Short mmCIF file of C-alpha atoms in Angstrom, two decimals:
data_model
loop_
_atom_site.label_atom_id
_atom_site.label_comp_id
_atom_site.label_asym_id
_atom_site.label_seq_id
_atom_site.Cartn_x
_atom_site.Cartn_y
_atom_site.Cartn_z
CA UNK C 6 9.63 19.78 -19.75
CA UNK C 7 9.40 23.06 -21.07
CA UNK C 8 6.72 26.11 -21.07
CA UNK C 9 5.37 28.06 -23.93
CA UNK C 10 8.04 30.47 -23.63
CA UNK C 11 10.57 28.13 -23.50
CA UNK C 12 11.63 28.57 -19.76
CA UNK C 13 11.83 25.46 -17.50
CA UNK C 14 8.97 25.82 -14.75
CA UNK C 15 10.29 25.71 -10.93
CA UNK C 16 10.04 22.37 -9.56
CA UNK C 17 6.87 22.00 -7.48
CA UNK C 18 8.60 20.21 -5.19
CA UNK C 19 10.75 23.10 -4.52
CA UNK C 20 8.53 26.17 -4.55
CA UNK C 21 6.84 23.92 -1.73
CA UNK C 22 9.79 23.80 0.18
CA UNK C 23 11.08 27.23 -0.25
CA UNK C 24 7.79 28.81 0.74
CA UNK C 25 6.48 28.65 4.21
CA UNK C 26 3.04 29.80 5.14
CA UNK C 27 4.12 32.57 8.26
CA UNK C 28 -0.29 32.78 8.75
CA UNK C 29 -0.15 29.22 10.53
CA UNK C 30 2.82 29.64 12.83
CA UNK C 31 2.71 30.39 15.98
CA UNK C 32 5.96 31.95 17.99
CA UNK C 33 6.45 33.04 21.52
CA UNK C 34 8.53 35.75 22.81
CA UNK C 35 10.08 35.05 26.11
CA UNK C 36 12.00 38.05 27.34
CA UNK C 37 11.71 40.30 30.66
CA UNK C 38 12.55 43.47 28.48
CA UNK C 39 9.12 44.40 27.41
CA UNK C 40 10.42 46.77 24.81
CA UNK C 41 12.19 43.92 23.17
CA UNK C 42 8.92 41.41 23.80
CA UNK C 43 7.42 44.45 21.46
CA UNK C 44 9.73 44.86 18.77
CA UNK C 45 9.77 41.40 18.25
CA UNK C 46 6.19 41.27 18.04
CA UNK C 47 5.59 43.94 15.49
CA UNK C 48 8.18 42.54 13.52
CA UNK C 49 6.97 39.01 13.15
CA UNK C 50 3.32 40.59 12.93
CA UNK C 51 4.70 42.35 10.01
CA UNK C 52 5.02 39.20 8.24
CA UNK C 53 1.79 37.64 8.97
CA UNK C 54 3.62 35.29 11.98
CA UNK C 55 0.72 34.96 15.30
CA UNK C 56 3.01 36.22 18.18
CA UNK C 57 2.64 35.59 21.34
CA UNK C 58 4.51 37.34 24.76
CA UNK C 59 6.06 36.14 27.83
CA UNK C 60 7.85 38.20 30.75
CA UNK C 61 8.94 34.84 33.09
CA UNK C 62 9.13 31.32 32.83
CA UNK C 63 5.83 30.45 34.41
CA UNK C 64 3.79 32.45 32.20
CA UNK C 65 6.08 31.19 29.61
CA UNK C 66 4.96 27.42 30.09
CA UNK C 67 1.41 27.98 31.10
CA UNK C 68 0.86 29.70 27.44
CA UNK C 69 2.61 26.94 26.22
CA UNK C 70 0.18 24.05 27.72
CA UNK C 71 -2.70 25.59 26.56
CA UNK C 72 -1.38 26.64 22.69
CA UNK C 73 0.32 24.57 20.58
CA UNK C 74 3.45 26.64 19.51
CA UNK C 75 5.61 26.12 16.38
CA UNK C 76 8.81 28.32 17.81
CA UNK C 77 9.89 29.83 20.91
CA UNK C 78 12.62 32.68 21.02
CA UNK C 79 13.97 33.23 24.89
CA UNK C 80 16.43 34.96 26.30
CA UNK C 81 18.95 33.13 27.91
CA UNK C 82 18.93 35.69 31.38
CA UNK C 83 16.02 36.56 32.78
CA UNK C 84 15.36 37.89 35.99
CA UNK C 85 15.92 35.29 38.46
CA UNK C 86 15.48 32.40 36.05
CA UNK C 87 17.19 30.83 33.22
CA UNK C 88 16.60 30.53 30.01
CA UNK C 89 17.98 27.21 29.60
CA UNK C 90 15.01 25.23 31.83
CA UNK C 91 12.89 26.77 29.57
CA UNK C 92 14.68 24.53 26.76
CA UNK C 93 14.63 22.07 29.15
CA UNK C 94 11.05 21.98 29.55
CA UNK C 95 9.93 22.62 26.07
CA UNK C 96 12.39 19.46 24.89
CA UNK C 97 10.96 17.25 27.51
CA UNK C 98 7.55 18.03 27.02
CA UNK C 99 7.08 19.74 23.48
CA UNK C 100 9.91 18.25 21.00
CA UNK C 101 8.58 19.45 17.99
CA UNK C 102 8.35 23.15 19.05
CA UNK C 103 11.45 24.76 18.44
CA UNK C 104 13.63 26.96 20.67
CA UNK C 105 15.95 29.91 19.59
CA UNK C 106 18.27 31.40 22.49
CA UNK C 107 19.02 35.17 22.36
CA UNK C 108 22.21 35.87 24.12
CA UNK C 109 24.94 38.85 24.76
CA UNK C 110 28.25 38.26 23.29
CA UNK C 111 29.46 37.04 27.12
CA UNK C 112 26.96 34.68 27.04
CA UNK C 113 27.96 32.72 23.33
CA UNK C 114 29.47 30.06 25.24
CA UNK C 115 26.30 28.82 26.83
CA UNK C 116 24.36 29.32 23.70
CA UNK C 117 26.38 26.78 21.87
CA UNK C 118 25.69 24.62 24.91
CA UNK C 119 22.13 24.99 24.37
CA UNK C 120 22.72 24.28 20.71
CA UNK C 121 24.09 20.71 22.27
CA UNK C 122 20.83 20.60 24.26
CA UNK C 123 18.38 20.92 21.55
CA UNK C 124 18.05 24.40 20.98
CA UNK C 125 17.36 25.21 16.86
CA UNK C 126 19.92 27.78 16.48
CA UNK C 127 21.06 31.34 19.03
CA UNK C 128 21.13 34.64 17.79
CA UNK C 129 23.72 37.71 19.85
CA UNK C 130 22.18 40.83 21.38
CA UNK C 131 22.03 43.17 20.48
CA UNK C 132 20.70 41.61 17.17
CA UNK C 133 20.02 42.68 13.60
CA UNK C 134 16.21 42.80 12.73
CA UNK C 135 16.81 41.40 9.22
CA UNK C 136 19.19 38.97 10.75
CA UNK C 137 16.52 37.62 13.29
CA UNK C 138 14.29 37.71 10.53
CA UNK C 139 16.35 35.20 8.81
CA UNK C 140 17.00 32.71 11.47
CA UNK C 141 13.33 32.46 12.46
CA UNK C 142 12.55 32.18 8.31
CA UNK C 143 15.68 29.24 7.90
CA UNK C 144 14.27 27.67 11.26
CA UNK C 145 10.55 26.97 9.76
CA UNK C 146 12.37 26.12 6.14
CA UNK C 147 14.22 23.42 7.97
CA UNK C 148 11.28 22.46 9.68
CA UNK C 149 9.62 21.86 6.51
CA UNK C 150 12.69 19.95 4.69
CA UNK C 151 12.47 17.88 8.26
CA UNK C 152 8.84 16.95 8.08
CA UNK C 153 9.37 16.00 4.40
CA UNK C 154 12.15 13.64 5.01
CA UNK C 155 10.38 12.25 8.04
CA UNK C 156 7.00 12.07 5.74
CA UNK C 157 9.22 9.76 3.41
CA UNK C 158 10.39 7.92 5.87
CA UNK C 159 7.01 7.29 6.69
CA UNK C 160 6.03 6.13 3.23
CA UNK C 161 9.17 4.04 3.28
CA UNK C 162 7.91 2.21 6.56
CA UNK C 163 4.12 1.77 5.17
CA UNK C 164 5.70 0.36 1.70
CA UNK C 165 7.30 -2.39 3.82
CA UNK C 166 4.44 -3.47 5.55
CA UNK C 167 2.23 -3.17 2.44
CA UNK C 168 4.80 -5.69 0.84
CA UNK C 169 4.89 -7.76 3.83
CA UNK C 170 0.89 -8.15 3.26
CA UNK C 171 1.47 -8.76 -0.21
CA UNK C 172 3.84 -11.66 0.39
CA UNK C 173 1.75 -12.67 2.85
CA UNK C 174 4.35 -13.84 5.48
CA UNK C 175 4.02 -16.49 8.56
CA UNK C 176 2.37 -14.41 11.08
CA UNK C 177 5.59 -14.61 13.53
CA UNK C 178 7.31 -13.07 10.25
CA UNK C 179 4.79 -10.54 9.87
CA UNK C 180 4.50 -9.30 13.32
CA UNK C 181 8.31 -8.87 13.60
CA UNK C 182 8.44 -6.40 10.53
CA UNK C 183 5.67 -4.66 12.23
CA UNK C 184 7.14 -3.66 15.67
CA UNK C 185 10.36 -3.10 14.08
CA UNK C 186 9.07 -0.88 11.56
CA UNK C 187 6.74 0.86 13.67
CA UNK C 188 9.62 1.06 16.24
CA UNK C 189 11.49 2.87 13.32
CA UNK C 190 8.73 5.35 12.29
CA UNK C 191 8.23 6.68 15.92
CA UNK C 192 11.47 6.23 17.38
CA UNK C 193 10.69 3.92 19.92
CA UNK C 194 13.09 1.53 21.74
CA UNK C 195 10.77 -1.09 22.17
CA UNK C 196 7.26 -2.45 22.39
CA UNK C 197 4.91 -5.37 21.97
CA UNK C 198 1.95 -6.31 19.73
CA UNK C 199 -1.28 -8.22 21.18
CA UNK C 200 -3.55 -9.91 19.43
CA UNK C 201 -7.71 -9.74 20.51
CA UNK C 202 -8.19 -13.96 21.49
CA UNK C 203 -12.21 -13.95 20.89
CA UNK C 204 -12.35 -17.19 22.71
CA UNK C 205 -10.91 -16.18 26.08
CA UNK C 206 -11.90 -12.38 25.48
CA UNK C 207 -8.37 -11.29 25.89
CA UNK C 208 -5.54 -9.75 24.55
CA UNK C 209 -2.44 -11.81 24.29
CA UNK C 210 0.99 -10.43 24.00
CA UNK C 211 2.52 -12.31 20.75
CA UNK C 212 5.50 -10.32 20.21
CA UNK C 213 7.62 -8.23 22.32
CA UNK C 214 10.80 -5.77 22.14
CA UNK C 215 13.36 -4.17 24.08
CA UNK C 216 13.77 -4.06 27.78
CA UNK C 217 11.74 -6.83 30.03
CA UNK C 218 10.31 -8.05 26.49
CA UNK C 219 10.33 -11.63 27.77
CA UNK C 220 8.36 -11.01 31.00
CA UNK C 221 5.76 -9.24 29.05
CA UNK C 222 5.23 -12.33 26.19
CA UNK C 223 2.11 -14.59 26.65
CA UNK C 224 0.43 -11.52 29.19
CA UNK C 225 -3.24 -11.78 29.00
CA UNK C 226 -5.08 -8.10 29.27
CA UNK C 227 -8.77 -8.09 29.56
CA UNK C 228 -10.62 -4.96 27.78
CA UNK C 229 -10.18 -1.88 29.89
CA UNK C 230 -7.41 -2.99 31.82
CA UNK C 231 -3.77 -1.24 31.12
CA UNK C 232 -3.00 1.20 28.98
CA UNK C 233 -3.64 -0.96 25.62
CA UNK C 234 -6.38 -2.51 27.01
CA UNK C 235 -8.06 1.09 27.54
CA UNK C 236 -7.19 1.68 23.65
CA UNK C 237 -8.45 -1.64 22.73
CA UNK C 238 -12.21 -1.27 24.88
CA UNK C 239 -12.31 2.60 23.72
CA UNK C 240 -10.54 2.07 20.02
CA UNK C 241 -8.74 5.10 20.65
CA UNK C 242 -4.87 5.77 19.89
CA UNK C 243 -3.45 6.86 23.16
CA UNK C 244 0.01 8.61 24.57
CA UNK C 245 1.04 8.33 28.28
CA UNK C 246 4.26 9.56 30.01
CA UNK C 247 6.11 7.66 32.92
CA UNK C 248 3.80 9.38 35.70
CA UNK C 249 0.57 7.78 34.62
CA UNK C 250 -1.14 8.26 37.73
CA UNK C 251 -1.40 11.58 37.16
CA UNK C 252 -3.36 10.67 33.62
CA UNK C 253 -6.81 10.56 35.33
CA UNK C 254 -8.09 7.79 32.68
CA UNK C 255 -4.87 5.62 34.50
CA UNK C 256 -4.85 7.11 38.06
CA UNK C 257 -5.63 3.69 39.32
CA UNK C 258 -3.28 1.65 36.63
CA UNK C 259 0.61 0.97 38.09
CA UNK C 260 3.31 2.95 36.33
CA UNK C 261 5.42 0.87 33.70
CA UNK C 262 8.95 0.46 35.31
CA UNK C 263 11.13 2.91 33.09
CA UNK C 264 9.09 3.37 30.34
CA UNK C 265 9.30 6.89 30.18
CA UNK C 266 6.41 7.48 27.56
CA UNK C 267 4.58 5.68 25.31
CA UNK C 268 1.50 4.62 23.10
CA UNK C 269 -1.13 2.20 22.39
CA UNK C 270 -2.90 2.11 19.22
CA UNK C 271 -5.73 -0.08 18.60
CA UNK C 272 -6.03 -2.15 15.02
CA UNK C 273 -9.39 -2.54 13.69
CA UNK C 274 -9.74 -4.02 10.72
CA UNK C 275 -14.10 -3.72 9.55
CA UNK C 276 -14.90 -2.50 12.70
CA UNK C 277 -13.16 -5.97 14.41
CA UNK C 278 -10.40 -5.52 16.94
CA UNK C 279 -7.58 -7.24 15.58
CA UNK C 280 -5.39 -6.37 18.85
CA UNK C 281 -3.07 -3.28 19.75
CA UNK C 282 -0.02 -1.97 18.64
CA UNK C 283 2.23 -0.77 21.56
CA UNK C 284 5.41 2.17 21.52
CA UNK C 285 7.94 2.74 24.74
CA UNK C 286 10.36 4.74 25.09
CA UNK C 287 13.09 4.16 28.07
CA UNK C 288 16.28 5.56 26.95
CA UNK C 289 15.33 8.86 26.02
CA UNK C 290 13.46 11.83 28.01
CA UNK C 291 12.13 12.93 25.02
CA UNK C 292 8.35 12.28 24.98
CA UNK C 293 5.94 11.09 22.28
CA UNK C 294 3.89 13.63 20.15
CA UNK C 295 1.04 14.01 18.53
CA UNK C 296 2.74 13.23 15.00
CA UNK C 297 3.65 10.13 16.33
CA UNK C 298 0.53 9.35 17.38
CA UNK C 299 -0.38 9.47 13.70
CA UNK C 300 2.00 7.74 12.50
CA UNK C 301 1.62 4.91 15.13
CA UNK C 302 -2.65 4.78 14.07
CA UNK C 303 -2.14 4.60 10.60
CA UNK C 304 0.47 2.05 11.05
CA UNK C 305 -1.84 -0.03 13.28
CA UNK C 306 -4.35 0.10 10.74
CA UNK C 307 -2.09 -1.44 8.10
CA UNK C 308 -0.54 -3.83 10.32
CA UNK C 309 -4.71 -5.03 11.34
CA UNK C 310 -4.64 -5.92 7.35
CA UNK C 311 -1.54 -7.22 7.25
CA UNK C 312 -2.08 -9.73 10.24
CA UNK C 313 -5.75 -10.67 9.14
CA UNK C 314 -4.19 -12.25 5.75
CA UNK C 315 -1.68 -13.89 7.55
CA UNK C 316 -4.00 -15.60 9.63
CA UNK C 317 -6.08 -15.94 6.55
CA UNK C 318 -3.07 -17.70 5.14
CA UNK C 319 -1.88 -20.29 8.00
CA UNK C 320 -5.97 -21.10 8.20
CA UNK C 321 -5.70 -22.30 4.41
CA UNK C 322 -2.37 -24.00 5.04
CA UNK C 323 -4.24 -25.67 8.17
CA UNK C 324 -6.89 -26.65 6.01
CA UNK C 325 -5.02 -28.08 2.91
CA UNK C 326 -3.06 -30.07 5.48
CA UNK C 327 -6.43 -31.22 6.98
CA UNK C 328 -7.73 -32.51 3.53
CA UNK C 329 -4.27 -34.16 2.64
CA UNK C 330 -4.97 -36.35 6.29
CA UNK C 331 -8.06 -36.64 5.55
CA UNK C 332 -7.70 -38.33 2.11
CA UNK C 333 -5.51 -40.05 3.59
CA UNK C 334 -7.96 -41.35 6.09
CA UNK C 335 -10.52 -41.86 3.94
CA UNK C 336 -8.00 -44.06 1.44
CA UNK C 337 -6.93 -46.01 4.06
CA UNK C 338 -10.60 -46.94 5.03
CA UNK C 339 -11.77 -47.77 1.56
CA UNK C 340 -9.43 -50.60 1.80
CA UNK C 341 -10.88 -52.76 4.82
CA UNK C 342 -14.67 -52.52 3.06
CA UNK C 343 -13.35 -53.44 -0.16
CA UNK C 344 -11.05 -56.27 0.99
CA UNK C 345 -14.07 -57.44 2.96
CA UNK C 346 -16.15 -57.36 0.23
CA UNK C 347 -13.93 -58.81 -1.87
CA UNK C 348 -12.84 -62.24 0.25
CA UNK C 349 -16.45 -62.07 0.62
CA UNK C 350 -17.70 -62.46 -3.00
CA UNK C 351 -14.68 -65.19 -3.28
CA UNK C 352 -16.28 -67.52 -0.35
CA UNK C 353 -19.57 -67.14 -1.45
CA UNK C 354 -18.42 -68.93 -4.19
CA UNK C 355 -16.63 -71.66 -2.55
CA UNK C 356 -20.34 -72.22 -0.39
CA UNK C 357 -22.17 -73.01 -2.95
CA UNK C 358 -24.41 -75.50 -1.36
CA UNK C 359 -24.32 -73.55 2.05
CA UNK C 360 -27.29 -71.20 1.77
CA UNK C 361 -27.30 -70.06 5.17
CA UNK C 362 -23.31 -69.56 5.19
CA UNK C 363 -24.00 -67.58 1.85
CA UNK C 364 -26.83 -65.40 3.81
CA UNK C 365 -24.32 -64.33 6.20
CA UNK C 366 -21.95 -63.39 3.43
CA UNK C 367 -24.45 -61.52 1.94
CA UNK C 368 -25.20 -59.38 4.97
CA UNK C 369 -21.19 -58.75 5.51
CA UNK C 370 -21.09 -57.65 2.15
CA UNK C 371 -24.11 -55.03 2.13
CA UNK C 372 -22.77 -53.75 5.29
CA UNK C 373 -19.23 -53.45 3.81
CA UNK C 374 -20.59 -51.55 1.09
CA UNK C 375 -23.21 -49.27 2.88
CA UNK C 376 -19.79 -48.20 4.61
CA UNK C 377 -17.83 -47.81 1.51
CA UNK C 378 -20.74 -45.31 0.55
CA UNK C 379 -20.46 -43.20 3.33
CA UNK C 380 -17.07 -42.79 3.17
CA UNK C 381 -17.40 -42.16 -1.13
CA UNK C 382 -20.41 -39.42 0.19
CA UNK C 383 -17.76 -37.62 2.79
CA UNK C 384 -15.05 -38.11 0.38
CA UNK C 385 -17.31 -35.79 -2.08
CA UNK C 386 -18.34 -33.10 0.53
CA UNK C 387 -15.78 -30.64 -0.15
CA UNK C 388 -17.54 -28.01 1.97
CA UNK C 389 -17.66 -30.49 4.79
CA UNK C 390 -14.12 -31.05 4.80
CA UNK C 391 -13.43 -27.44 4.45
CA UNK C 392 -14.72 -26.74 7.47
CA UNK C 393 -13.23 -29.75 9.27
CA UNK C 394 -16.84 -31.09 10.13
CA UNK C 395 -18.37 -34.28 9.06
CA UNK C 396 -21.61 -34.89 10.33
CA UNK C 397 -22.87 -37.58 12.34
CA UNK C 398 -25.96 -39.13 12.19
CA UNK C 399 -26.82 -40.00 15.71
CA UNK C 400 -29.21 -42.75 16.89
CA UNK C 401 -30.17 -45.29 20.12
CA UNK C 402 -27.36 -48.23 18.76
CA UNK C 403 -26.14 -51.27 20.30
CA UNK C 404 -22.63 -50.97 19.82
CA UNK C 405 -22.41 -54.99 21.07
CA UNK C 406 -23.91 -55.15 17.26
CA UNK C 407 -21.18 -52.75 16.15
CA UNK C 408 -18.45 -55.11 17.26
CA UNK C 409 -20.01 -58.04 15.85
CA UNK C 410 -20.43 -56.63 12.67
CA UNK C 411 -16.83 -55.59 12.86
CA UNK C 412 -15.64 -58.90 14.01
CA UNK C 413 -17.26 -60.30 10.57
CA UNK C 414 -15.69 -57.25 8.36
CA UNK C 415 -12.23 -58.44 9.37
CA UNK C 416 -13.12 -61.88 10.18
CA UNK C 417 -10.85 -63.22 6.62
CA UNK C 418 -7.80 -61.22 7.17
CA UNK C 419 -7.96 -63.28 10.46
CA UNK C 420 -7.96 -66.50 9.16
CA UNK C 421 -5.51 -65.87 6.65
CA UNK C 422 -3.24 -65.63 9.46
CA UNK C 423 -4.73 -67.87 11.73
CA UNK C 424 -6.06 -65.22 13.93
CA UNK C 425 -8.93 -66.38 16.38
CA UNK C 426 -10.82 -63.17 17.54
CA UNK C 427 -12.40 -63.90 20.77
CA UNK C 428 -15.63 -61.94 21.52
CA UNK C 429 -18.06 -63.67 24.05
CA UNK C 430 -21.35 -62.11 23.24
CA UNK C 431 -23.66 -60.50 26.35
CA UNK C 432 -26.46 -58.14 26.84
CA UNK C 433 -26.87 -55.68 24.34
CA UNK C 434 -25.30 -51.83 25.33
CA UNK C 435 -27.29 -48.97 24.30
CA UNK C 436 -25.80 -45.78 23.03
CA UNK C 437 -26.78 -42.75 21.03
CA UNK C 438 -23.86 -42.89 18.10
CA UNK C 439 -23.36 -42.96 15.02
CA UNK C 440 -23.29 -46.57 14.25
CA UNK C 441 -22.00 -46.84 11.04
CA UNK C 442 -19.18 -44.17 12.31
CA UNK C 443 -18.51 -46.91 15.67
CA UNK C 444 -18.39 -49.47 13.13
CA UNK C 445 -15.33 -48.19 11.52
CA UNK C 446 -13.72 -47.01 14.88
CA UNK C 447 -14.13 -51.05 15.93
CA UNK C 448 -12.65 -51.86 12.15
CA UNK C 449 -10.15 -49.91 11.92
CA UNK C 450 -8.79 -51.57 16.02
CA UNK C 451 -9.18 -54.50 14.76
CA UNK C 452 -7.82 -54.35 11.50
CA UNK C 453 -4.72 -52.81 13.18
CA UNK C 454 -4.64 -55.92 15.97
CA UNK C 455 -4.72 -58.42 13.63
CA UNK C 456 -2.06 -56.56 11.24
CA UNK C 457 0.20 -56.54 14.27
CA UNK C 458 -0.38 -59.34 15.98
CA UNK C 459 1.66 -62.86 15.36
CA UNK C 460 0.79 -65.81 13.13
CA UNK C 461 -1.56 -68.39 15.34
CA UNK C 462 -2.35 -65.94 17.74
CA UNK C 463 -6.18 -64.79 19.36
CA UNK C 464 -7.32 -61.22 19.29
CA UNK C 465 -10.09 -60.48 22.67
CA UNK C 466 -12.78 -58.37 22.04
CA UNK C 467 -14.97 -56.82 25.11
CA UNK C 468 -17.46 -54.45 25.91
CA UNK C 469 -18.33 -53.71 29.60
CA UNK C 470 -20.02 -50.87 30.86
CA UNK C 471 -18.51 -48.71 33.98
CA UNK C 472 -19.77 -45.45 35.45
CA UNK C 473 -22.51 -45.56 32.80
CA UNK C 474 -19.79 -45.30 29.60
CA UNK C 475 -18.92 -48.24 27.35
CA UNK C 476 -15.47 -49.51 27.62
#
C-alpha cells in the first residue's frame, strides 16, 4: 500500500522494533571508579535512560532487590570483589535484567567467559562513548526483538489450547496439551495439574510431569496446604524458589526435593476453582520471573475453560450412554407386562364358564398394565432421565403381595415350560417402597429364573425377615 505521495509507509511493525523508549529503562552502573560511575551517568541521562550508581557488590545487589532494573553495566575488577558474582547473582536471581561486562584489554579473555555465562555482550576500557552508547542501544533493541518472539510464542501456545477447547478433547487429552504447553511457554521441566474434587474438598493431582511425576499422581491437597493449595485457598498466582522456608507464607511447608523454583497458578473459571496449574524447574538455576508468572495465569485461565468443556463433554457422553441403557431397560420391561397381558386375554377366553378364574385374570391384567404405564410415563420423562433420577413413589407395602403379584405376572411363561414356582405364603412384611417399582424387581428375577431354568423344573420363592430387612 502506498501514501499520497507515492512513498511506501515504514512498516509499523518495524518502527516498533527499531524504537525503544530510553524514559522506562532503568540501568545500573557498577564500578569503584567514581569518575567513570559519573560519566556513565550523564551520558545515559543525556538520553533520557534512569541511571542508577554502585561502588561494590553489596550496594550493587541491595539496589537491585529493591528496583527492578532493565540493564546492569559492571566492571569486571573491583576492589576486592569480582565482577563475575555479580553476573552470577543477577542470572540466578534476576534473568531478565541484563548484564554488560566492562573490561581492560588483559581482561578480554574472561569477558568472553562471561559472555558463556550469560552476560549480554562486554565492552574494552578504555571505551568509546558512542561505542558504549551503541551496545547499551543494540542490548534493549534485542531485548525488544526477544520479548516479541517470546510474545508469539505465547500466542502460539494459547492458539493450541484454544483449539484443544474447540475440539473439545477427552479430558486426559486435554490436560496433557496443557502441562506440555504451559511447560513450553515458561520453560519448565515439569509439573502437575490438580483438579478442585467438591465432594471430598480436595485437590487431586490428575496429571503429572518430569522428575518423581508418579509419586506425586492421585496426591490429595486440602485448601491452604502446599504451595498450590495456598494459590488455590488465596486464588493467587504464586512463585517460590528451592529455600521455601525462608518464604514466610511457607516457613512451615517442607521444601520440594530439587525443585529449584517454581509456580502455582490457580484456574477459576466464574469465580469456581477449577484446580491449579503447577511449574518446576530442577535442571536449571535459573529462577522463575514475573513474566512467567503471567504467562503461567493467563494460561491457567484458559486451561479452567478448556477443562470445564471437557468435563462438560464426558458428562453428555455419560448421559447419552445412560439413556441408551436405559431404553434398553425400559424395552426389555415392556415385554414381561405385555406378554402377561397378552397370555392373559388368551385364557380368559379359554374360561369362559369360569367366572372366578376370569376375575383373577382380570386383576393380573390391570396390574400388568398399570405397570406398563409407569414404565410408558418414565419412558416420556426426558428430564428425568437426563438427570439419571426416576422418582419413587414410596408407601407402607407388603412386599409378600409384591411377590404374589409377580408370581401371577410370570405365572404362563411357567407353565409353558412346565415350571412350578413354589412360594408358601406367610405373614405379611411391611416396608416403605415403591411397590409397583418391587414388583418389577420380583418380575424381572423371576422372569430371568424361569428363562434359565430347565424344562419340568420348580422355581422357590421366599421372603424372611432378618435383622429387621427383608430377604
Amino acid at each position: 500500500m502506498k501514501s499520497e505521495d507515492g512513498k511506501i509507509p515504514e512498516s509499523p511493525l518495524r518502527r516498533e522494533v527499531i524504537e525503544v523508549d530510553e524514559k522506562n529503562k532503568k540501568i545500573l552502573v557498577v564500578d569503584d571508579e567514581e569518575g567513570i560511575c559519573l560519566t556513565l551517568k550523564q551520558i545515559f541521562s543525556l538520553r533520557n535512560y534512569n541511571v542508577n550508581t554502585a561502588s561494590n557488590l553489596t550496594d550493587a545487589r541491595n539496589f537491585i532487590r529493591k528496583e527492578k532494573c532493565d540493564l546492569i553495566i559492571t566492571d569486571l575488577k573491583l576492589r576486592g570483589e569480582r565482577g563475575e558474582d555479580l553476573l552470577k547473582f543477577v542470572r540466578a536471581e534476576y534473568p531478565e535484567t541484563g548484564v554488560i561486562v566492562m573490561t581492560g584489554y588483559a581482561e578480554v579473555k574472561n569477558a568472553v567467559e562471561c559472555i558463556k555465562a550469560g552476560a549480554s555482550d562486554y565492552v574494552p576500557k578504555p571505551f568509546d562513548m558512542d561505542e558504549i552508547l551503541r551496545v547499551v542501544e543494540r542490548f534493549f533493541k534485542t531485548q525488544q526483538l526477544e520479548k516479541k518472539v517470546s510474545s508469539l510464542s505465547d500466542i502460539v501456545g494459547l492458539y493450541q489450547i484454544t483449539l484443544a477447547i474447540g475440539r473439545i478433547k477427552p479430558l486426559n487429552e486435554v490436560l496433557e496439551l496443557i502441562l506440555q504447553t504451559a511447560e513450553e511457554q515458561v520453560g519448565a521441566d515439569g509439573g502437575s495439574i490438580t483438579l478442585w474434587n467438591e465432594d471430598e474438598k480436595v485437590l487431586v493431582v490428575t496429571i503429572a510431569r518430569g522428575k518423581d511425576s508418579e509419586k506425586a499422581l492421585g496426591s490429595r491437597i486440602r485448601l491452604g496446604e502446599r504451595v498450590c493449595g495456598w494459590a488455590a485457598q488465596k486464588r493467587e498466582s504464586v512463585i517460590v524458589h528451592e529455600e521455601l522456608n525462608k518464604d514466610a507464607r511457607f516457613r512451615n511447608e517442607k521444601a520440594y526435593n530439587g525443585v529449584k523454583s517454581g509456580i502455582s497458578a490457580p484456574m477459576i473459571l466464574q469465580n469456581k476453582l477449577i484446580g491449579t496449574l503447577n511449574l518446576k524447574r530442577m535442571k536449571t538455576d535459573n529462577k522463575f520471573t514475573q513474566n512467567d508468572l503471567e504467562r503461567a495465569f493467563v494460561l491457567a485461565q484458559i486451561a479452567a475453560l478448556a477443562i470445564s468443556n471437557s468435563k462438560i463433554y464426558e458428562k453428555m457422553t455419560e448421559l447419552s450412554e445412560l439413556k441408551t441403557k436405559f431404553l434398553s431397560n425400559v424395552t426389555h420391561e415392556l415385554r414381561t407386562p405385555l406378554t402377561a397381558i397378552k397370555g392373559g386375554a388368551d385364557l380368559y377366553e379359554k374360561l369362559e364358564n369360569n367366572e372366578s378364574g376370569r376375575i383373577k385374570i382380570m386383576r393380573i391384567i390391570k396390574n400388568n398394565t398399570a405397570r406398563m404405564l409407569v414404565l410408558v410415563k418414565d419412558l416420556l420423562d426426558v428430564s428425568e432421565i437426563e438427570r439419571d433420577k426416576i422418582k419413587l413413589i414410596k408407601d407402607e407395602t407388603d412386599i409378600c403381595l409384591c411377590l404374589v403379584n409377580a408370581i401371577a405376572a410370570v405365572k404362563h411363561k411357567a407353565d409353558e415350560k412346565n415350571i412350578r414356582i413354589k412360594y408358601k405364603t406367610g405373614a405379611p412384611v411391611l416396608t416403605l417402597c415403591d411397590s409397583v417399582r418391587m414388583e418389577q424387581v420380583f418380575i424381572n428375577i423371576l422372569d430371568n429364573a424361569v428363562k434359565f431354568s430347565p424344562a419340568g423344573s420348580a422355581v422357590e420363592a421366599r421372603v424372611s425377615v432378618s435383622d429387621e430387612k427383608a430377604r
